[in-house]
PDB file of C-alpha atoms in Angstrom:
ATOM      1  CA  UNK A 156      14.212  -5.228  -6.799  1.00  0.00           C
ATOM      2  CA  UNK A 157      11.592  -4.852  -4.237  1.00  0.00           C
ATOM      3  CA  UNK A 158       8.251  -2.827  -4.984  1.00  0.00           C
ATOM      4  CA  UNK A 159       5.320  -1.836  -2.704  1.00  0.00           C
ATOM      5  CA  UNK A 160       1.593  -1.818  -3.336  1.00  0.00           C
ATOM      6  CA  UNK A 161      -0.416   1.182  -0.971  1.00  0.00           C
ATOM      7  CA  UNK A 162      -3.980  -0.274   0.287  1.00  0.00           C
ATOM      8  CA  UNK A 163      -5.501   1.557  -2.384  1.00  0.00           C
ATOM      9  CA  UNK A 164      -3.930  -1.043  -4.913  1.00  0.00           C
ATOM     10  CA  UNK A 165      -4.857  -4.110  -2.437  1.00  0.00           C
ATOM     11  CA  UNK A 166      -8.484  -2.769  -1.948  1.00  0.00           C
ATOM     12  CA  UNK A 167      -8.906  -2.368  -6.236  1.00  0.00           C
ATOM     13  CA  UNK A 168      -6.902  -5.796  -6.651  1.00  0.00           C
ATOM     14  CA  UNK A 169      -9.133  -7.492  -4.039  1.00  0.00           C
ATOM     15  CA  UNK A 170     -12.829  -5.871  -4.311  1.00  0.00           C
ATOM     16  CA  UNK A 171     -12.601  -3.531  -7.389  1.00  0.00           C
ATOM     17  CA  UNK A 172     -14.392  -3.848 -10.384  1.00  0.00           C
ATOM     18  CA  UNK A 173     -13.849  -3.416 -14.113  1.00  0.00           C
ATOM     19  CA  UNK A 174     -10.140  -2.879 -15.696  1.00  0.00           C
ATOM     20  CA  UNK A 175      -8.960  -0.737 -12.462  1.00  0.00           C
ATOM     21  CA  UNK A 176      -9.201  -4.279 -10.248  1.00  0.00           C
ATOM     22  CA  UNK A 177      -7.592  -6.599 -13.536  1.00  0.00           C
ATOM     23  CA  UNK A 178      -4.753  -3.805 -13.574  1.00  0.00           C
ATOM     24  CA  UNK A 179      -4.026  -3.693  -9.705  1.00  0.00           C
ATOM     25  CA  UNK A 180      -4.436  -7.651  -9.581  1.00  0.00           C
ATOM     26  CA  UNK A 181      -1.965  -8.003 -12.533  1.00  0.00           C
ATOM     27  CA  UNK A 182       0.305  -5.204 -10.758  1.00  0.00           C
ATOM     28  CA  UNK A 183       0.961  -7.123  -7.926  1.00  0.00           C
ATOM     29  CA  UNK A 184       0.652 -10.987  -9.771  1.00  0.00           C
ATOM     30  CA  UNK A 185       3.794  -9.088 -11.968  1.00  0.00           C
ATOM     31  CA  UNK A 186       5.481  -8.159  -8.777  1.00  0.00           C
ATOM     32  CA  UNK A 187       5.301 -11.321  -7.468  1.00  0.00           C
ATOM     33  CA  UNK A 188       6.495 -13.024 -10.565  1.00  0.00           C
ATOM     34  CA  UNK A 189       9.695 -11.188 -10.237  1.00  0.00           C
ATOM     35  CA  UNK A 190      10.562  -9.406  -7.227  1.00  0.00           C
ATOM     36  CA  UNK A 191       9.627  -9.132  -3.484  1.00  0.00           C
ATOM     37  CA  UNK A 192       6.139  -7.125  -2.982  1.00  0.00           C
ATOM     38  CA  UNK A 193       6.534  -5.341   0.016  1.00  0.00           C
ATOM     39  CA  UNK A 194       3.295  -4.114   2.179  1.00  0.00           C
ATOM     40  CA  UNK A 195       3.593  -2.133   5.374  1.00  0.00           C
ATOM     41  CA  UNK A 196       1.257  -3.394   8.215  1.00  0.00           C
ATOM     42  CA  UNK A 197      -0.172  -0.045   8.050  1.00  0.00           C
ATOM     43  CA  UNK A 198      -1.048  -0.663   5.002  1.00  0.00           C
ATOM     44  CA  UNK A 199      -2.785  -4.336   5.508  1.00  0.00           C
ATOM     45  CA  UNK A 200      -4.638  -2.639   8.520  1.00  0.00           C
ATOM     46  CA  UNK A 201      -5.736  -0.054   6.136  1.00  0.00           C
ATOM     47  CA  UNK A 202      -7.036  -2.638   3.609  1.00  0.00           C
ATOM     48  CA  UNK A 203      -8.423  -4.284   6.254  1.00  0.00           C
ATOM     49  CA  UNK A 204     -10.658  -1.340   7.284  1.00  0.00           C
ATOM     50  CA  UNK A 205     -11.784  -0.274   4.415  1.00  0.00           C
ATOM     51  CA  UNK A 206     -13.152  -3.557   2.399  1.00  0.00           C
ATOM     52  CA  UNK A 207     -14.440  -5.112   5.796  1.00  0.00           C
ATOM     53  CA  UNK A 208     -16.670  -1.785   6.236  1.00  0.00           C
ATOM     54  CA  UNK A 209     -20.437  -2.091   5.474  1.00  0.00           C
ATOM     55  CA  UNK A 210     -20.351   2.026   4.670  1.00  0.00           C
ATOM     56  CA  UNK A 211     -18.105   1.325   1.738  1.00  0.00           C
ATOM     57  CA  UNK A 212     -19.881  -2.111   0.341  1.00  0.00           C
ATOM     58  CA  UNK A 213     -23.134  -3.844   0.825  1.00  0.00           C
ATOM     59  CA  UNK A 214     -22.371  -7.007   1.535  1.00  0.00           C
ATOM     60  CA  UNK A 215     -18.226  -6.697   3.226  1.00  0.00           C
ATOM     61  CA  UNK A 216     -16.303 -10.350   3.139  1.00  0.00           C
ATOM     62  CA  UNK A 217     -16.159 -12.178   6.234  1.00  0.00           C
ATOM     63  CA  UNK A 218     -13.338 -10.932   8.385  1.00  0.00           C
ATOM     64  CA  UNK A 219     -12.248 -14.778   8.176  1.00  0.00           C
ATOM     65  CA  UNK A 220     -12.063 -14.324   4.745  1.00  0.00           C
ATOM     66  CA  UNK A 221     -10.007 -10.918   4.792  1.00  0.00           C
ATOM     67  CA  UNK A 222      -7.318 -12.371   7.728  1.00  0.00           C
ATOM     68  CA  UNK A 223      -6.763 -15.295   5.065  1.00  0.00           C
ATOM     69  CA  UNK A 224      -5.642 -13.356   2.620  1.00  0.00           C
ATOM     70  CA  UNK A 225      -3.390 -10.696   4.630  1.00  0.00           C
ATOM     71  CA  UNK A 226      -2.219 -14.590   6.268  1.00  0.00           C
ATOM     72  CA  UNK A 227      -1.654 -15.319   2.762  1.00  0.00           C
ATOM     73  CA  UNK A 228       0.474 -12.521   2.094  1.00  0.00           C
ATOM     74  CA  UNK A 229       2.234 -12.813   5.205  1.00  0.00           C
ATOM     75  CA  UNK A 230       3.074 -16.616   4.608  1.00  0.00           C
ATOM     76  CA  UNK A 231       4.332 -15.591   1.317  1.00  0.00           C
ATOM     77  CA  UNK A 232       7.803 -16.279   0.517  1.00  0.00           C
ATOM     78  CA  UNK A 233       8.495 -13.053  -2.003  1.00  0.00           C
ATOM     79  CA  UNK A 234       6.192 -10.723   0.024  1.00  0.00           C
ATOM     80  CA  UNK A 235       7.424  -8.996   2.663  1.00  0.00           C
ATOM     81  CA  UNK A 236       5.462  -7.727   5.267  1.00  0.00           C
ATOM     82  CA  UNK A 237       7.174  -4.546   6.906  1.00  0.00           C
ATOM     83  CA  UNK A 238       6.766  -2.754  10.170  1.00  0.00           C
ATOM     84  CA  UNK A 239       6.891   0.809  10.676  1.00  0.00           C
ATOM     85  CA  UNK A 240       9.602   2.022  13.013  1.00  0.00           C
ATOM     86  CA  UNK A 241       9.412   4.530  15.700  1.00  0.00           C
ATOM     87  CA  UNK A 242      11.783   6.812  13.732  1.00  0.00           C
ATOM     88  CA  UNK A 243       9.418   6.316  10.226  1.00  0.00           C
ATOM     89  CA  UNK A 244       7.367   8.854  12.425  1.00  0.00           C
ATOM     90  CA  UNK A 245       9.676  11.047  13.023  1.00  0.00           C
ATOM     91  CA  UNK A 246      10.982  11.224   9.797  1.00  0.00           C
ATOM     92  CA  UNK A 247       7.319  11.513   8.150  1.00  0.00           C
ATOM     93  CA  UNK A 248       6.576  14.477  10.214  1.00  0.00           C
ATOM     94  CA  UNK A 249       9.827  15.827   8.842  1.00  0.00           C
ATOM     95  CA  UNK A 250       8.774  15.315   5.863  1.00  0.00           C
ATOM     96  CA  UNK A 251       5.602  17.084   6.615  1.00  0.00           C
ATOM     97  CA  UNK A 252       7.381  19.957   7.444  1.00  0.00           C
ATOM     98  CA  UNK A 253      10.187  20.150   4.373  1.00  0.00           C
ATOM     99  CA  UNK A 254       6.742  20.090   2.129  1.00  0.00           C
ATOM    100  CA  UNK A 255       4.189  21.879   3.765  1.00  0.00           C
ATOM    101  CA  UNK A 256       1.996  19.575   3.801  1.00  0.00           C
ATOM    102  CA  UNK A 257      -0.795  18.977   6.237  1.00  0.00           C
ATOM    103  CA  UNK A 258      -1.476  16.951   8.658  1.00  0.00           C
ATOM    104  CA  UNK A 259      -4.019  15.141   6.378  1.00  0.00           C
ATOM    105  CA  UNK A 260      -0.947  13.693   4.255  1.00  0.00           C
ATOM    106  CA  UNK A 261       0.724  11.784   7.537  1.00  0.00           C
ATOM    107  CA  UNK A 262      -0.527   8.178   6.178  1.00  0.00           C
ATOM    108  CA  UNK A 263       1.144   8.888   3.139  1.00  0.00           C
ATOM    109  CA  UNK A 264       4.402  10.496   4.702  1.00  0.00           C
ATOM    110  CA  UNK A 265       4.525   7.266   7.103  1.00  0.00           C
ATOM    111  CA  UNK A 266       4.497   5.063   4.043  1.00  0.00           C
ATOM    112  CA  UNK A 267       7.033   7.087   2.433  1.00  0.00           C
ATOM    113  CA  UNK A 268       9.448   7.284   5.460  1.00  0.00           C
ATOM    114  CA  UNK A 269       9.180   3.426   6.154  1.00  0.00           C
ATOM    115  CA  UNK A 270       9.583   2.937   2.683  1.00  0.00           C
ATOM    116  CA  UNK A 271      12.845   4.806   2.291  1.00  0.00           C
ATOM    117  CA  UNK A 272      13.759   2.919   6.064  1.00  0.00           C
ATOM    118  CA  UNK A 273      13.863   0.066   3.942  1.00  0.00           C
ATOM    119  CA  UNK A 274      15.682   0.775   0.748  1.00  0.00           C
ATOM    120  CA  UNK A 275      12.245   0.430  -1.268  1.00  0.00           C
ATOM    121  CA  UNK A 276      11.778   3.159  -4.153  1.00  0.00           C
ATOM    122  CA  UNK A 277       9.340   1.895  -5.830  1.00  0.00           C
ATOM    123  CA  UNK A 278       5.507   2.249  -4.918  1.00  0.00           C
ATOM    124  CA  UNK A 279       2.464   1.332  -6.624  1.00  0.00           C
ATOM    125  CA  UNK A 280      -0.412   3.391  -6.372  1.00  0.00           C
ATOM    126  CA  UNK A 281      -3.605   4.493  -8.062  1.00  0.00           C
ATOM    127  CA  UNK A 282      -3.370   8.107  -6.511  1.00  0.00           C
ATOM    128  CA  UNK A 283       0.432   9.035  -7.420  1.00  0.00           C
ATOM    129  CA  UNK A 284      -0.436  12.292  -5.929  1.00  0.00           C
ATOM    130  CA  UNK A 285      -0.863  11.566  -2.649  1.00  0.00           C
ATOM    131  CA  UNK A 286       2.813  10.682  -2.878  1.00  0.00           C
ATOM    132  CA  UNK A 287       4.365  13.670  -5.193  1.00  0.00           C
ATOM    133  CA  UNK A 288       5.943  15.666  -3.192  1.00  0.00           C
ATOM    134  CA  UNK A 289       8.229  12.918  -2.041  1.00  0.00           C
ATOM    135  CA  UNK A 290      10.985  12.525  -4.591  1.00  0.00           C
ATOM    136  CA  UNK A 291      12.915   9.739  -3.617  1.00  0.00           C
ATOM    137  CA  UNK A 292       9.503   7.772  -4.347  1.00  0.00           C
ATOM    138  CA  UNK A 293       9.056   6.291  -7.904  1.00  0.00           C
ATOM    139  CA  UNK A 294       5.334   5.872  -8.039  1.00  0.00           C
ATOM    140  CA  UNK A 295       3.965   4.304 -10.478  1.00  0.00           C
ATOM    141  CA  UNK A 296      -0.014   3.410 -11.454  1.00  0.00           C
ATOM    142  CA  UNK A 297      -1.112  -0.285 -11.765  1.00  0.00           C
ATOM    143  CA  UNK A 298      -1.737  -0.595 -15.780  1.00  0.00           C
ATOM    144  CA  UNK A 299       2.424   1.159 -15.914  1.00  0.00           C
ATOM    145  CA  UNK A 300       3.950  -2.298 -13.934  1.00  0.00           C
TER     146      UNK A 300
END
């Protein structure tokens, strides 16, 4: 069974603090153990942004440091990296639409759509919100995996 993390998840496992990072790390080290993690490039780029920001932390990692670890993932043989498709727009503004949702909610309608693209139902995310109104998601929070 294959289960995807959101960059939320990656940013807590990888530069959180406190029981919220131990819970995403252990998420995805659980994932791994048994199953294929699957992470969008959107995603990874996301990630990327974020923790290599100086706005969001004092002192960012390297950017040598960050491409190592996406390499990591990328090299790894039970993750699979996934690439959004031109359709996964399509259907994520669709889905945009069927939910009334704003155009704010687009990142998380693209992960959805890709996600369903590939068969995965499963998504791990701190913010199970931000991914409610999409049904055929089963979105669970770190500490549940």
């Amino acid at each position: 069974m294959k289960a995807a993390v959101d960059a939320g998840v990656l940013l807590d496992a990888y530069a959180g603090e406190g029981s919220g990072q131990h819970d995403a790390a252990a998420a995805i080290e659980r994932v791994l153990a048994d199953d294929i993690l699957v992470v969008t490039a959107a995603e990874l780029s996301r990630f990327v942004e974020i923790v290599s920001d100086p706005a969001n932390f004092e002192q960012p990692p390297e950017l040598a440091e960050v491409a190592a670890l996406c390499n990591d993932y990328a090299a790894a043989a039970n993750v699979e990296v996934a690439e959004a498709a031109a359709d996964d727009l399509v259907a994520a503004m669709a889905l945009l639409r069927e939910n009334a949702l704003p155009g704010a909610a687009l990142d998380a309608a693209l992960l959805a759509a890709c996600l369903r693209r590939l068969g995965v139902s499963r998504l791990i995310s701190r913010d199970a919100s931000e991914y409610a109104p999409f049904s055929f998601l089963d979105v669970v929070a770190p500490a549940a995996v």
